[in-house]
mmCIF file of C-alpha atoms in Angstrom:
data_model
loop_
_atom_site.group_PDB
_atom_site.id
_atom_site.type_symbol
_atom_site.label_atom_id
_atom_site.label_comp_id
_atom_site.label_asym_id
_atom_site.label_seq_id
_atom_site.Cartn_x
_atom_site.Cartn_y
_atom_site.Cartn_z
ATOM 1 C CA MET A 1 36.100 51.414 15.027
ATOM 2 C CA THR A 2 36.332 47.687 15.198
ATOM 3 C CA PRO A 3 33.287 45.718 16.164
ATOM 4 C CA ASP A 4 33.344 43.832 19.428
ATOM 5 C CA LEU A 5 34.030 40.222 18.512
ATOM 6 C CA PRO A 6 33.802 37.455 21.060
ATOM 7 C CA PHE A 7 37.135 36.297 22.267
ATOM 8 C CA VAL A 8 38.037 32.936 20.703
ATOM 9 C CA ASN A 9 40.861 31.162 22.316
ATOM 10 C CA ARG A 10 42.568 28.016 21.188
ATOM 11 C CA ARG A 11 40.558 25.780 23.548
ATOM 12 C CA ARG A 12 37.180 27.076 22.248
ATOM 13 C CA LEU A 13 38.323 26.652 18.666
ATOM 14 C CA LEU A 14 39.474 23.060 19.256
ATOM 15 C CA CYS A 15 36.271 22.167 21.140
ATOM 16 C CA GLY A 16 34.189 23.609 18.327
ATOM 17 C CA CYS A 17 36.106 21.635 15.719
ATOM 18 C CA ALA A 18 35.813 18.450 17.783
ATOM 19 C CA GLY A 19 32.063 18.963 18.044
ATOM 20 C CA LEU A 20 31.745 19.406 14.295
ATOM 21 C CA ALA A 21 33.843 16.285 13.722
ATOM 22 C CA GLY A 22 31.521 14.349 16.053
ATOM 23 C CA PHE A 23 28.448 15.470 14.103
ATOM 24 C CA ALA A 24 30.171 14.525 10.854
ATOM 25 C CA ALA A 25 30.988 11.059 12.222
ATOM 26 C CA LEU A 26 27.382 10.572 13.312
ATOM 27 C CA GLY A 27 26.225 11.674 9.894
ATOM 28 C CA LEU A 28 28.544 9.219 8.180
ATOM 29 C CA ALA A 29 27.467 6.416 10.507
ATOM 30 C CA GLY A 30 23.878 7.208 9.607
ATOM 31 C CA CYS A 31 24.811 7.083 5.927
ATOM 32 C CA GLY A 32 26.304 3.644 6.414
ATOM 33 C CA GLN A 33 23.090 2.414 7.988
ATOM 34 C CA ASP A 34 21.052 3.961 5.183
ATOM 35 C CA THR A 35 23.276 2.171 2.686
ATOM 36 C CA ALA A 36 22.811 -1.152 4.482
ATOM 37 C CA SER A 37 19.038 -0.732 4.790
ATOM 38 C CA SER A 38 18.925 0.531 1.196
ATOM 39 C CA ALA A 39 20.719 -2.611 0.015
ATOM 40 C CA GLN A 40 18.233 -4.722 1.974
ATOM 41 C CA ALA A 41 15.328 -2.789 0.427
ATOM 42 C CA GLN A 42 16.778 -3.499 -3.013
ATOM 43 C CA ALA A 43 16.906 -7.286 -2.451
ATOM 44 C CA PRO A 44 13.831 -9.410 -3.150
ATOM 45 C CA ALA A 45 11.982 -10.940 -0.211
ATOM 46 C CA GLU A 46 10.851 -14.560 -0.196
ATOM 47 C CA ILE A 47 7.226 -15.607 -0.062
ATOM 48 C CA GLN A 48 6.195 -16.853 3.376
ATOM 49 C CA PRO A 49 3.105 -18.981 4.166
ATOM 50 C CA GLN A 50 1.339 -15.859 5.512
ATOM 51 C CA SER A 51 2.336 -13.560 2.589
ATOM 52 C CA SER A 52 -0.809 -11.988 1.193
ATOM 53 C CA CYS A 53 -1.636 -9.734 -1.707
ATOM 54 C CA SER A 54 -1.559 -6.049 -0.803
ATOM 55 C CA LEU A 55 -4.544 -5.330 -3.050
ATOM 56 C CA ASP A 56 -7.017 -8.032 -2.090
ATOM 57 C CA GLY A 57 -5.588 -10.030 0.827
ATOM 58 C CA MET A 58 -5.366 -13.333 -1.079
ATOM 59 C CA LEU A 59 -2.678 -15.696 0.225
ATOM 60 C CA LEU A 60 0.011 -15.978 -2.423
ATOM 61 C CA SER A 61 0.683 -19.653 -1.720
ATOM 62 C CA ASP A 62 -2.945 -20.574 -2.528
ATOM 63 C CA TYR A 63 -2.720 -19.593 -6.207
ATOM 64 C CA PRO A 64 -0.651 -20.557 -9.250
ATOM 65 C CA GLY A 65 1.259 -18.326 -11.619
ATOM 66 C CA PRO A 66 3.841 -15.575 -11.322
ATOM 67 C CA LYS A 67 3.897 -13.319 -8.279
ATOM 68 C CA GLY A 68 5.333 -9.858 -7.731
ATOM 69 C CA GLN A 69 6.615 -7.566 -5.032
ATOM 70 C CA ILE A 70 7.280 -3.857 -4.697
ATOM 71 C CA ARG A 71 9.177 -1.940 -2.042
ATOM 72 C CA PHE A 72 8.094 1.666 -1.761
ATOM 73 C CA ALA A 73 10.232 4.393 -0.182
ATOM 74 C CA ASN A 74 9.356 5.004 3.481
ATOM 75 C CA VAL A 75 7.276 1.792 3.685
ATOM 76 C CA ALA A 76 8.931 -0.977 5.690
ATOM 77 C CA GLU A 77 6.781 -3.867 4.484
ATOM 78 C CA VAL A 78 7.056 -5.516 1.085
ATOM 79 C CA GLN A 79 3.915 -5.004 -0.975
ATOM 80 C CA TRP A 80 3.006 -8.412 -2.425
ATOM 81 C CA PHE A 81 0.969 -9.118 -5.552
ATOM 82 C CA CYS A 82 -0.616 -12.509 -6.240
ATOM 83 C CA ASP A 83 -0.455 -11.785 -9.958
ATOM 84 C CA THR A 84 2.011 -9.891 -12.152
ATOM 85 C CA THR A 85 -0.841 -8.057 -13.860
ATOM 86 C CA GLU A 86 -1.646 -6.435 -10.491
ATOM 87 C CA LEU A 87 1.985 -5.438 -10.037
ATOM 88 C CA LEU A 88 2.229 -3.996 -13.557
ATOM 89 C CA SER A 89 -1.038 -2.134 -13.136
ATOM 90 C CA THR A 90 0.309 -0.576 -9.933
ATOM 91 C CA LEU A 91 3.664 0.365 -11.496
ATOM 92 C CA LEU A 92 2.078 1.841 -14.618
ATOM 93 C CA ALA A 93 -0.869 3.614 -12.987
ATOM 94 C CA PRO A 94 -0.757 7.305 -13.865
ATOM 95 C CA GLU A 95 -1.873 8.158 -10.329
ATOM 96 C CA GLN A 96 1.052 6.221 -8.796
ATOM 97 C CA VAL A 97 2.884 8.823 -6.737
ATOM 98 C CA ARG A 98 4.788 6.629 -4.289
ATOM 99 C CA THR A 99 8.486 6.240 -4.982
ATOM 100 C CA VAL A 100 9.351 2.683 -5.995
ATOM 101 C CA VAL A 101 12.608 1.466 -4.443
ATOM 102 C CA SER A 102 12.500 -1.951 -6.123
ATOM 103 C CA ALA A 103 10.059 -4.179 -7.993
ATOM 104 C CA PHE A 104 10.486 -7.891 -8.653
ATOM 105 C CA VAL A 105 8.633 -10.612 -10.541
ATOM 106 C CA GLN A 106 9.440 -14.276 -10.959
ATOM 107 C CA ASP A 107 11.268 -15.818 -13.899
ATOM 108 C CA MET A 108 8.675 -18.369 -14.954
ATOM 109 C CA ALA A 109 11.213 -20.258 -17.067
ATOM 110 C CA LYS A 110 12.619 -21.420 -13.714
ATOM 111 C CA ALA A 111 9.787 -21.136 -11.159
ATOM 112 C CA ASP A 112 7.143 -23.845 -10.772
ATOM 113 C CA TRP A 113 3.784 -22.622 -12.139
ATOM 114 C CA GLU A 114 1.642 -24.222 -9.421
ATOM 115 C CA GLN A 115 3.802 -23.225 -6.446
ATOM 116 C CA PRO A 116 6.188 -20.481 -7.624
ATOM 117 C CA ARG A 117 9.001 -19.742 -5.180
ATOM 118 C CA GLY A 118 12.129 -17.644 -5.654
ATOM 119 C CA HIS A 119 13.698 -16.880 -9.045
ATOM 120 C CA TRP A 120 13.128 -13.123 -8.609
ATOM 121 C CA ILE A 121 14.107 -10.718 -11.389
ATOM 122 C CA ASP A 122 13.817 -6.945 -11.754
ATOM 123 C CA ALA A 123 10.262 -6.227 -12.945
ATOM 124 C CA ARG A 124 11.423 -3.371 -15.173
ATOM 125 C CA GLN A 125 13.983 -5.589 -16.933
ATOM 126 C CA ALA A 126 11.689 -8.585 -17.492
ATOM 127 C CA VAL A 127 10.039 -9.726 -20.705
ATOM 128 C CA TYR A 128 6.298 -10.370 -20.336
ATOM 129 C CA VAL A 129 3.950 -12.565 -22.328
ATOM 130 C CA LEU A 130 0.433 -11.146 -22.523
ATOM 131 C CA GLY A 131 -2.594 -12.882 -24.029
ATOM 132 C CA SER A 132 -1.484 -16.488 -23.566
ATOM 133 C CA ARG A 133 -3.683 -19.471 -22.712
ATOM 134 C CA ARG A 134 -2.112 -19.813 -19.222
ATOM 135 C CA ARG A 135 -4.063 -18.384 -16.306
ATOM 136 C CA GLY A 136 -2.716 -16.914 -13.098
ATOM 137 C CA SER A 137 -4.432 -16.245 -9.794
ATOM 138 C CA MET A 138 -6.712 -13.591 -11.303
ATOM 139 C CA GLY A 139 -7.292 -15.185 -14.713
ATOM 140 C CA PRO A 140 -5.352 -13.847 -17.703
ATOM 141 C CA THR A 141 -1.916 -12.776 -16.567
ATOM 142 C CA ALA A 142 1.357 -11.270 -17.725
ATOM 143 C CA ILE A 143 3.906 -14.073 -17.541
ATOM 144 C CA SER A 144 7.380 -12.817 -16.642
ATOM 145 C CA PHE A 145 10.700 -14.077 -18.005
ATOM 146 C CA ALA A 146 14.330 -13.058 -17.589
ATOM 147 C CA SER A 147 15.163 -13.656 -21.245
ATOM 148 C CA ASP A 148 13.519 -12.945 -24.557
ATOM 149 C CA ALA A 149 14.357 -16.490 -25.743
ATOM 150 C CA ASP A 150 12.396 -18.038 -22.840
ATOM 151 C CA ALA A 151 9.465 -15.696 -23.473
ATOM 152 C CA GLN A 152 9.426 -16.596 -27.192
ATOM 153 C CA ALA A 153 9.552 -20.326 -26.386
ATOM 154 C CA PHE A 154 6.556 -19.825 -24.074
ATOM 155 C CA VAL A 155 4.681 -17.951 -26.839
ATOM 156 C CA GLN A 156 5.273 -20.905 -29.187
ATOM 157 C CA GLN A 157 3.657 -23.281 -26.673
ATOM 158 C CA GLN A 158 0.957 -21.126 -25.048
ATOM 159 C CA GLY A 159 0.330 -18.275 -27.478
ATOM 160 C CA GLY A 160 0.361 -14.584 -26.639
ATOM 161 C CA ARG A 161 2.779 -11.802 -27.373
ATOM 162 C CA ALA A 162 6.141 -11.023 -25.754
ATOM 163 C CA LEU A 163 6.703 -7.428 -24.646
ATOM 164 C CA ARG A 164 9.370 -5.615 -22.683
ATOM 165 C CA PHE A 165 8.271 -3.593 -19.651
ATOM 166 C CA ALA A 166 8.678 -0.295 -21.544
ATOM 167 C CA GLU A 167 6.274 -1.530 -24.240
ATOM 168 C CA ILE A 168 3.415 -2.297 -21.864
ATOM 169 C CA GLN A 169 0.677 0.351 -21.681
ATOM 170 C CA PRO A 170 -1.628 0.775 -18.642
ATOM 171 C CA ALA A 171 -4.670 -0.341 -20.678
ATOM 172 C CA MET A 172 -2.938 -3.704 -21.314
ATOM 173 C CA VAL A 173 -2.898 -4.496 -17.585
ATOM 174 C CA ASP A 174 -6.279 -3.098 -16.601
ATOM 175 C CA LEU A 175 -7.610 -4.824 -13.485
ATOM 176 C CA SER A 176 -11.307 -4.196 -14.044
ATOM 177 C CA GLY A 177 -13.126 -7.502 -13.870
ATOM 178 C CA GLY A 178 -10.075 -9.558 -12.848
ATOM 179 C CA ALA A 179 -11.700 -11.037 -9.755
ATOM 180 C CA GLN A 180 -14.721 -12.087 -11.809
ATOM 181 C CA GLN A 181 -12.507 -14.511 -13.716
ATOM 182 C CA ASP A 182 -11.212 -16.232 -10.576
ATOM 183 C CA THR A 183 -13.438 -19.240 -10.009
ATOM 184 C CA ARG A 184 -11.747 -20.170 -6.706
ATOM 185 C CA MET A 185 -12.782 -17.047 -4.767
#
């Protein structure tokens, strides 16, 4: 005995294939949009007058020193940091479970210390100077550079120690007591 199979004629077969092709086209169009929005999420944003720190609400433009930004997966807004130590603490926190799409800090060999704008570099590729005499918005800060040579030149002038991102341990960027060192709050 042969099982009763539904009758499939040429028209039903072609309509079914056309429907599948339509779904595939929609899927590819969606992929293109994801790629475009993904590329946008990978690009650094620029500080605006109203940009404020995601941790404490401080306006970035009111404070000197290097700034940072993180884009998390499924979060539309850029998460700003008025100090690179805050950004590093967030990236290195063992309890950090959000997926990081991109993270940027400023190349302080190029950005103005008092009013840093632009000059964004990948936070995980930067060289940081810790323990220098320079102070950021929250007191002691991790000063970010695109090149080791610029970081070493800074160390010669301001002291501290140059470290790559992979060398920084969470205890080195502990935020406890940071606000106590800010005399402008």
